[in-house]
Amino acid sequence: MRTKTKSGAPALPLNQIVSGDCIEVMRSLPEASVDLIFADPPYNLQLKGELHRPDNSRVDGVDDAWDSFDSFSTYDRFTNEWLAAARRILKPDGAIWVIGSYHNIFRVGAALQNQGFWILNDVVWRKSNPMPNFRGKRLTNAHETLIWASKSDSSKYTFNYEALKALNEDVQMRSDWVLPICTGHERLKDEKGDKAHPTQKPQALLHRVLVGCTDPGDVVLDPFFGSGTTGAVAKMLGRDWIGIERDKGYIDVAEKRLSKVVAYDKGSLEVTRPKRAEPRVPFGQLVERGLLRPGEKLTSLNGRHVARVRADGTLVAERVTGKANPVGAVLNGSIHKVGATLEGAPSCNGWTYWCFRRDGKTVPIDALRQQIRSELR
Amino acid sequence: MRTKTKSGAPALPLNQIVSGDCIEVMRSLPEASVDLIFADPPYNLQLKGELHRPDNSRVDGVDDAWDSFDSFSTYDRFTNEWLAAARRILKPDGAIWVIGSYHNIFRVGAALQNQGFWILNDVVWRKSNPMPNFRGKRLTNAHETLIWASKSDSSKYTFNYEALKALNEDVQMRSDWVLPICTGHERLKDEKGDKAHPTQKPQALLHRVLVGCTDPGDVVLDPFFGSGTTGAVAKMLGRDWIGIERDKGYIDVAEKRLSKVVAYDKGSLEVTRPKRAEPRVPFGQLVERGLLRPGEKLTSLNGRHVARVRADGTLVAERVTGKANPVGAVLNGSIHKVGATLEGAPSCNGWTYWCFRRDGKTVPIDALRQQIRSELR
DNA sequence: TCTATACTTGAATCAGCAG
DNA sequence: ACTGCTGATTCAAGTATAG
């Protein structure tokens, strides 16, 4: 562990967790000494009451004291202070990553710009397994936002373009990253088996950030260290790290975690990537994209049934009048459901069952799905 | 076209493009008169060497740090002014969508929150075919961000949850939308074959916003109308629209475009309705109508509890004797209350929880409610 | 040991109406 | 504005249990 620099300047507490308030601690560190800062500040969630799942189980929300601020202006003051302290210790060519949600990220982004940081990208972490919206009142909140910014617009920031491209099947890395949330064995638990930290980030996220924006031997600082994901990945990747954390309990968790982390041997980088399945295309997209018009008539493959497209991507069919349905009731639902009901079958692949007409020809709607899939590749 | 309201208040210029500065025009419109605003404001792109104010005047070159600060504060002033004007004309239960990139969206989001708008979701438009980063210096900027906010935290905003779920293969719609950028036939061209507007948005994006957040007949206003995508999709979907645009050239393009747009037929615009919209049927009606007899035995879905129907439409259950209730007290109340108490749950939908027996089969009482509802139609 | 089913959980600003 | 009652609402993974 380094304790003194050659120049005699105050030393950096490398590969340690420093206990205390991150603003004070950062102010005590030497200026222009850190290559990268990764920050996961409080999101300032404003939860009102309790939330239950449809099965009546209670959602364990983030109601910790550290996430509570009495107003936007209190939160803004806090944000400006820690960002200013972070800016001071960054090297001129250094950079910062901050992660947040819509509750706080707009205020953080504006503060970054106001202080002279230069935004390089905003990155969307698309969660493959987010928590749904249980009451059906909003969209599933399925992503979080990261901001990547250099210290100034003239910084020669580190960007390992080729490494990220290699991580992405040799295609340029994009600003949207699909990654699962942190669960399973990676999620740290306490003695009772409960989660040790409410907002532990997945290592894969940090892996991508550190591979892309640091080199081995760089100094990475995390002012909101929490369960220590930044330190764990930095250690694995042979980067020096500094963690700052206020909560003794989290420090214990992180220290235990870091003691078990083994650095990769140099030159080895895991490259296992699952093969991608064909992307799912909702039928509604054909309507949204204008490939089929609401009101347009679809015919079944056998020609016996007709249905019309609606603006929300469902079909409406006039049911044939018969014993089971003397009034000819209207039938509405997905392409699969309507097809199955009309055929009296347990299931039906609507993509190959329903056809539309173009230029005098009858074509299964699956052709339109193929068209969309080819655009996605 | 409407020109005067019954009350004599100034009329809304429905289904027209109003020429002029959007701040001034919005200030001239009646307050609390618009259901939804969709805004695609200038992005304040900071291309090196040239800084532009929102009014397109060039910022004189000064010291870099001061220069950028000046640019941000000018942009913030502009943002706050148009948002305030937009807020005034929004109905109390109205909502706003704003689209932007990392250059401006953080400032827009913070301004929205500062003015009292209540953010409902931030949505990521993930472009399936973005422009690559040619120099390999950053990540491919493959998305834009939209913010959906209601006028206040108490607004009863419109959200057609079921319709968006239907558009997405019967899975809850998420906050990340994969859609291609506007190209091909949809992209408007001028006489020379060049693109008629630099940032024309795809119709699919507006389709999703308008199907999800408005009903037919709602008033949708776009203060930065541009090539008129908002108006075109609103017209197709049977919504009233108002466009405001400063540039005569864009007005010509949009007017030509709008004149060719054909609205979908009304029947196709109907969208899957929420269950709440169904007429309410008090449980007591099942007893009154003789569908259930007083004294009849109901069983819980899981088979663990039994209750009897009373003549006033309440249930009586013998509570299971146990530690918490050594005397096995009698429990009486609504189908919901009795179910919730027996399960120890915060709430319970008695309609799907309680079952009765007919012809040897166990059926949820909700089937009887369905029967009454179908008679009401 | 393998398979199928059941249960648990995740940074959440998560209801609407009648009286 | 407040109170109280009705009754609507979830997706993907991982782990635990049963067969």
JSON list of C-alpha atoms in Angstrom, two decimals, chain A residues 106, chain B residues 96-100 105-106 108-110 112 119-123 145-149:
[
{"chain": "A", "resi": 106, "resn": "PHE", "atom": "CA", "xyz": [-31.57, 15.58, -14.44]},
{"chain": "B", "resi": 96, "resn": "ILE", "atom": "CA", "xyz": [-46.41, 16.91, -21.16]},
{"chain": "B", "resi": 97, "resn": "TRP", "atom": "CA", "xyz": [-43.86, 14.92, -23.14]},
{"chain": "B", "resi": 98, "resn": "VAL", "atom": "CA", "xyz": [-40.48, 16.45, -23.97]},
{"chain": "B", "resi": 99, "resn": "ILE", "atom": "CA", "xyz": [-37.80, 14.81, -26.08]},
{"chain": "B", "resi": 100, "resn": "GLY", "atom": "CA", "xyz": [-34.12, 15.65, -26.00]},
{"chain": "B", "resi": 105, "resn": "ILE", "atom": "CA", "xyz": [-32.43, 16.98, -21.48]},
{"chain": "B", "resi": 106, "resn": "PHE", "atom": "CA", "xyz": [-30.89, 17.37, -18.02]},
{"chain": "B", "resi": 108, "resn": "VAL", "atom": "CA", "xyz": [-35.18, 20.44, -19.30]},
{"chain": "B", "resi": 109, "resn": "GLY", "atom": "CA", "xyz": [-35.81, 17.76, -16.68]},
{"chain": "B", "resi": 110, "resn": "ALA", "atom": "CA", "xyz": [-34.59, 19.92, -13.82]},
{"chain": "B", "resi": 112, "resn": "LEU", "atom": "CA", "xyz": [-39.77, 20.61, -15.23]},
{"chain": "B", "resi": 119, "resn": "ILE", "atom": "CA", "xyz": [-42.24, 13.23, -13.63]},
{"chain": "B", "resi": 120, "resn": "LEU", "atom": "CA", "xyz": [-44.06, 9.97, -14.36]},
{"chain": "B", "resi": 121, "resn": "ASN", "atom": "CA", "xyz": [-41.39, 8.20, -16.41]},
{"chain": "B", "resi": 122, "resn": "ASP", "atom": "CA", "xyz": [-38.34, 8.96, -18.41]},
{"chain": "B", "resi": 123, "resn": "VAL", "atom": "CA", "xyz": [-38.45, 6.97, -21.61]},
{"chain": "B", "resi": 145, "resn": "THR", "atom": "CA", "xyz": [-34.57, 10.58, -23.90]},
{"chain": "B", "resi": 146, "resn": "LEU", "atom": "CA", "xyz": [-38.21, 11.55, -23.44]},
{"chain": "B", "resi": 147, "resn": "ILE", "atom": "CA", "xyz": [-39.69, 12.81, -20.20]},
{"chain": "B", "resi": 148, "resn": "TRP", "atom": "CA", "xyz": [-43.35, 12.20, -19.40]},
{"chain": "B", "resi": 149, "resn": "ALA", "atom": "CA", "xyz": [-44.68, 14.46, -16.66]}
]
